[in-house]
Tab-separated table of C-alpha atoms in Angstrom:
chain	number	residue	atom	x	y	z
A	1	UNK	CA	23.555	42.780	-92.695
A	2	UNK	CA	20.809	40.160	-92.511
A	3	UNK	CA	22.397	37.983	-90.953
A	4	UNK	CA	23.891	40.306	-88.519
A	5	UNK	CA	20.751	41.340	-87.306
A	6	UNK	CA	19.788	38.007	-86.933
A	7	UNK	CA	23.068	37.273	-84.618
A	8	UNK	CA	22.136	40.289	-82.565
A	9	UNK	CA	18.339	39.369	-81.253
A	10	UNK	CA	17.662	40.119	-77.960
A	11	UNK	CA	18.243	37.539	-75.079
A	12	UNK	CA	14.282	37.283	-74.360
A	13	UNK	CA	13.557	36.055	-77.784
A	14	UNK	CA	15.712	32.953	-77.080
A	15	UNK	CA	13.410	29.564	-76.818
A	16	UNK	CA	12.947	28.773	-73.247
A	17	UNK	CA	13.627	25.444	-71.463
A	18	UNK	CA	10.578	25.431	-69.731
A	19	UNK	CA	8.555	22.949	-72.215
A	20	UNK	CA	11.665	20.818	-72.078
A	21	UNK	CA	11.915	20.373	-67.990
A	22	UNK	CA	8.000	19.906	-67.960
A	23	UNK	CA	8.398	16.951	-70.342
A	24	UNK	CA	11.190	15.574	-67.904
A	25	UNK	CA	8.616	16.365	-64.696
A	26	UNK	CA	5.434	14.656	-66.324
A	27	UNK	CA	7.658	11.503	-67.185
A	28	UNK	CA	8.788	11.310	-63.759
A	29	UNK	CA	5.726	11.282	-62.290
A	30	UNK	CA	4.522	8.690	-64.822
A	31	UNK	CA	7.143	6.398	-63.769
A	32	UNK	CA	6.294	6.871	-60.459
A	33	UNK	CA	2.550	6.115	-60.575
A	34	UNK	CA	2.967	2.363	-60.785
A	35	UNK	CA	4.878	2.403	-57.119
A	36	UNK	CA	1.982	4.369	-55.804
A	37	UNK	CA	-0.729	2.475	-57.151
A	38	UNK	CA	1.354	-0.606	-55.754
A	39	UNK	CA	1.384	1.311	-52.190
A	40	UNK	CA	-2.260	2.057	-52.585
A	41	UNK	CA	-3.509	-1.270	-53.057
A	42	UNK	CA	-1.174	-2.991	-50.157
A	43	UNK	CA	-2.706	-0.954	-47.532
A	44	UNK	CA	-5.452	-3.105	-46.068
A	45	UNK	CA	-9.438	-2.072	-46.908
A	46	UNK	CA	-9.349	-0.261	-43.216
A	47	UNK	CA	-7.389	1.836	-44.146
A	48	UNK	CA	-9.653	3.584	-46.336
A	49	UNK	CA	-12.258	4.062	-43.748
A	50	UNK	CA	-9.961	5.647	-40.786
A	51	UNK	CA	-12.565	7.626	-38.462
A	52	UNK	CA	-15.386	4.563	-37.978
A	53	UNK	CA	-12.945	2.029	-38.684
A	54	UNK	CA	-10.392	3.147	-35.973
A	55	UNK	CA	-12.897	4.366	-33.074
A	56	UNK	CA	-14.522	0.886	-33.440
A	57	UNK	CA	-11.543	-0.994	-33.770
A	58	UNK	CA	-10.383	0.687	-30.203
A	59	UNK	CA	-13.253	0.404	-28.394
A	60	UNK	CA	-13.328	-3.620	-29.347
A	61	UNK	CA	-9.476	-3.687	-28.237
A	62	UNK	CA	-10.403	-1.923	-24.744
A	63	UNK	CA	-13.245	-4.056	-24.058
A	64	UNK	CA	-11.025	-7.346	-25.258
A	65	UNK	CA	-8.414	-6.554	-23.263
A	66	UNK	CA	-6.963	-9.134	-20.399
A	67	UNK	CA	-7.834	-8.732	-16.876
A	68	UNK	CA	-5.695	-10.844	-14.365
A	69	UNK	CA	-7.812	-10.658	-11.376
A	70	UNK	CA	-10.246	-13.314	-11.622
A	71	UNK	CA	-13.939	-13.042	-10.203
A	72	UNK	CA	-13.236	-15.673	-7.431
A	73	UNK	CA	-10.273	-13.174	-6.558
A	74	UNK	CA	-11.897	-10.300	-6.101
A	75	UNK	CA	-14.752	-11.954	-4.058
A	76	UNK	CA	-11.830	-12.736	-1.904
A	77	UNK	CA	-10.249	-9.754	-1.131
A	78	UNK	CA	-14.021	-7.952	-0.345
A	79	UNK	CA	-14.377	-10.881	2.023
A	80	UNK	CA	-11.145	-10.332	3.425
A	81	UNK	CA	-11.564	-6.779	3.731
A	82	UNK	CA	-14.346	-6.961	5.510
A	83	UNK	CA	-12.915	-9.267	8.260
A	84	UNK	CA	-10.346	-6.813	8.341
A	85	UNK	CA	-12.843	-4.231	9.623
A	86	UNK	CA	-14.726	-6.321	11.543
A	87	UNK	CA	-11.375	-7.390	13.680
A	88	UNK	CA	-10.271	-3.610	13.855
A	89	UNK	CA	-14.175	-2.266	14.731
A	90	UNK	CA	-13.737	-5.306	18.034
A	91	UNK	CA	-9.944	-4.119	18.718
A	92	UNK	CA	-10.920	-0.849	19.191
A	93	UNK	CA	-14.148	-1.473	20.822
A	94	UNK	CA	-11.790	-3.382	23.594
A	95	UNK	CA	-9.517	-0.252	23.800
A	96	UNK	CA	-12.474	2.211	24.358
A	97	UNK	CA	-13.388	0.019	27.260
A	98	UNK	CA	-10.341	-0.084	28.581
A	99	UNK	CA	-9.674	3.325	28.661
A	100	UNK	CA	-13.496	3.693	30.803
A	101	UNK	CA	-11.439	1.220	33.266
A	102	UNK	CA	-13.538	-1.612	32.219
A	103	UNK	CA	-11.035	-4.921	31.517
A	104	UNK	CA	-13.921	-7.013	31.948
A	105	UNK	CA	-15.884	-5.793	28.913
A	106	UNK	CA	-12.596	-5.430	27.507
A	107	UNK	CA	-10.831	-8.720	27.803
A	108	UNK	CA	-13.868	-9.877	26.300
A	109	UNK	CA	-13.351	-7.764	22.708
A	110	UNK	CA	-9.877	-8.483	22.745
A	111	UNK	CA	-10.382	-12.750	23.549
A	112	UNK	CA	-12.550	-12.181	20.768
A	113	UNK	CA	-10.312	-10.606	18.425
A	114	UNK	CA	-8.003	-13.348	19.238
A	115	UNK	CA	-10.366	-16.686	18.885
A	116	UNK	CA	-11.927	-15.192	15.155
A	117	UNK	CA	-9.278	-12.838	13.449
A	118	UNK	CA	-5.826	-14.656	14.903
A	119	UNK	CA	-4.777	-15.015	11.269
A	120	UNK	CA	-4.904	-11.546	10.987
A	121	UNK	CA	-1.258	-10.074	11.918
A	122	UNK	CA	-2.809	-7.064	14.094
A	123	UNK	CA	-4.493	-9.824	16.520
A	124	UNK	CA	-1.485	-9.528	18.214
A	125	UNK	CA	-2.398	-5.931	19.489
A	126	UNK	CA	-4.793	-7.453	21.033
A	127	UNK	CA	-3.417	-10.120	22.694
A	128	UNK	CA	-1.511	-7.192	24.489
A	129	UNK	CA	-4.796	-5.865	25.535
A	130	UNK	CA	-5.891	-9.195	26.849
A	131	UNK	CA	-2.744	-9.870	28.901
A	132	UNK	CA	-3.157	-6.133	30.465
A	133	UNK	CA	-7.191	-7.199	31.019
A	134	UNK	CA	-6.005	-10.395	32.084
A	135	UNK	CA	-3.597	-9.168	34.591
A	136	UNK	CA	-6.619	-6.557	36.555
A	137	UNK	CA	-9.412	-9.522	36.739
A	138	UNK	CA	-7.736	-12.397	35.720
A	139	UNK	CA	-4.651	-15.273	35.970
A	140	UNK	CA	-1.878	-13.182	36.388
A	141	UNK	CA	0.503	-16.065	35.599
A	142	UNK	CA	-2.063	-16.627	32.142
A	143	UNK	CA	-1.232	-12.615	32.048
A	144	UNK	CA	3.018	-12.874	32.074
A	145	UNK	CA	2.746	-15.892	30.022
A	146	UNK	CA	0.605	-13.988	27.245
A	147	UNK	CA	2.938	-11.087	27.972
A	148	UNK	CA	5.881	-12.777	27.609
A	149	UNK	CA	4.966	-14.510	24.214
A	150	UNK	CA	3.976	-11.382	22.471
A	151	UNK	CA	7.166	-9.807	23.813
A	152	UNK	CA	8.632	-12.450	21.461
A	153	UNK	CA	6.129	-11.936	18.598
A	154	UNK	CA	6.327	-8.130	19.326
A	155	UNK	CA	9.770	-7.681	19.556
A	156	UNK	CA	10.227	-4.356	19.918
A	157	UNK	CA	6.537	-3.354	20.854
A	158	UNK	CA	7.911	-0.870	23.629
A	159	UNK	CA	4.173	-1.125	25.803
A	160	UNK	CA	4.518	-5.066	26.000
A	161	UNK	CA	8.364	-4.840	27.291
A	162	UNK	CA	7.239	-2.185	29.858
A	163	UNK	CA	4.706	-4.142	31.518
A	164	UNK	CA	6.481	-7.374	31.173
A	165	UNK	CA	9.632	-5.426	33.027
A	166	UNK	CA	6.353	-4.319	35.255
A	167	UNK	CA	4.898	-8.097	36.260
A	168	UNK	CA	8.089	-10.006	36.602
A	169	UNK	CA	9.642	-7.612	39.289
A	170	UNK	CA	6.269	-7.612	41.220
A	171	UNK	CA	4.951	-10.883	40.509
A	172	UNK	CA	8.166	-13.333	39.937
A	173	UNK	CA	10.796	-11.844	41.602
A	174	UNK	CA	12.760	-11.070	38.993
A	175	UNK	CA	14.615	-8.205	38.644
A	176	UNK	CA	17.134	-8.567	36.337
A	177	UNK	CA	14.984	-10.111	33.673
A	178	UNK	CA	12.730	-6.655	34.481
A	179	UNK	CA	15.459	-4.494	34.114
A	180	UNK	CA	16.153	-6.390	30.822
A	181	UNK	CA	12.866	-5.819	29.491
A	182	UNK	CA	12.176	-2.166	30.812
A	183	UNK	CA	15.670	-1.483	28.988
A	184	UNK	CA	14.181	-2.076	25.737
A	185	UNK	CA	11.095	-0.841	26.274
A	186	UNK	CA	12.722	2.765	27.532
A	187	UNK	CA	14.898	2.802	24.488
A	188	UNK	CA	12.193	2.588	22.045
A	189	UNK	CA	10.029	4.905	24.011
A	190	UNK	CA	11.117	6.670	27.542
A	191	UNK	CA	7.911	7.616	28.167
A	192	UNK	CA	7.474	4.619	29.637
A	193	UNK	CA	9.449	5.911	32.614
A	194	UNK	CA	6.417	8.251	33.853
A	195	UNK	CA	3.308	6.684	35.513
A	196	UNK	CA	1.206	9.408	34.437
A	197	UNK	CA	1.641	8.534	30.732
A	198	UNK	CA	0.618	4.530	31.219
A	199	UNK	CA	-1.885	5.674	33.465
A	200	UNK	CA	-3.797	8.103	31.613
A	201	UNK	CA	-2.790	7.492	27.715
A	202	UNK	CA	-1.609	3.737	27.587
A	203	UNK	CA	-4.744	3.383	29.549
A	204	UNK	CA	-3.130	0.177	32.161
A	205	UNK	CA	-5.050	-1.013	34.587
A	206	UNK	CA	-3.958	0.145	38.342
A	207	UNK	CA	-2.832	-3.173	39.287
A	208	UNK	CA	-0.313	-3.089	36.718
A	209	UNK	CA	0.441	0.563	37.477
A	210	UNK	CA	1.019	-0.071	41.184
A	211	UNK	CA	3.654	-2.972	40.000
A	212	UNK	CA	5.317	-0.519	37.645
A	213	UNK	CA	5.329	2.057	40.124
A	214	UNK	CA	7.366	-0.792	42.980
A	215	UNK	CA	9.993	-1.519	40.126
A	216	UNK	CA	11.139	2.078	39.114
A	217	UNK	CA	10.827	3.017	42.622
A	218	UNK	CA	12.909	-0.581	43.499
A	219	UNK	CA	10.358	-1.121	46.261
């Protein structure tokens, strides 16, 4: 009967595992303190200090870090900028006085333009300028030849085909190397077609108008 009672105890009174998987957990860990002691001490000493450490480290690295344009550069380009300005303050000093009907003041701005800035690619806006100015108070032949040079240079530049079309008819007697030139010009911008519009917003003097005026008319 003893030992039948014994047989019988209940389920709860059985010895648990527990102890046993602790014993397995603690020996674990044990075995793997040496690896992180090992990971520990291969991190470098900067590690251990991450907030000062880091901010200082990337404030150092900003301050360290390469710049490709050179002082001499960048003396350069301010220099060139401001020749840049200067040339386009002249350029459209010479248009405002052209547009008050004044090519003397403004074949002087443009010639100017032209004799400091000419390595400047916009210079050759004003040489169109200069050959209009030219062709009011000036050479007229130095006017067509300045014309057609930038019509070369300009290709394309529908104001400088216009009034080349404009000079040779009246001037050299040429009308099919006109109509070549007003061709291109009136393809790019028909506009040029109407004396109003050179008169009043391309600003041309009136000699140049009249001459416009004999070719379209074929007078």
């Amino acid at each position: 009967m003893v030992c039948a009672c014994r047989a019988s105890l209940p389920i709860s009174h059985l010895p648990k595992q527990k102890p046993k998987a602790r014993i397995i957990q603690n020996c674990l860990n044990k075995a793997s303190l040496p690896n992180r002691r090992l990971f520990l001490l291969s991190l470098p000493l900067s590690s251990y200090l991450i907030f000062p450490v880091f901010s200082s480290y990337a404030t150092a690295t900003t301050q360290s870090q390469y710049d490709p344009v050179t002082e001499s550069e960048r003396d350069a380009s301010a220099l060139f900028s401001e020749r840049v300005s200067q040339a386009v303050e002249l350029l459209e000093k010479g248009r405002e006085l052209q547009a008050q009907g004044d090519f003397n003041g403004a074949l002087q701005y443009f010639s100017q333009v032209i004799e400091s800035y000419k390595d400047l690619a916009f210079s050759e806006y004003a040489r169109v300028g200069r050959a209009l100015a030219l062709y009011e108070v000036g050479d007229r032949e130095e006017a067509i030849a300045e014309m057609e040079d930038v019509s070369i240079s300009l290709k394309g530049y529908p104001e400088v085909h216009a009034a080349l079309a404009a000079a040779l008819y009246a001037d050299k007697h040429a009308p099919l190397l006109a109509e070549n030139q007003f061709t291109i010009a009136t393809l790019l911008d028909p506009q040029f077609t109407d004396l109003s519009y050179v008169r009043d917003t391309k600003h041309w003097p009136p000699s140049l108008v009249s001459s416009l005026k004999h070719f379209i008319t074929l007078s």
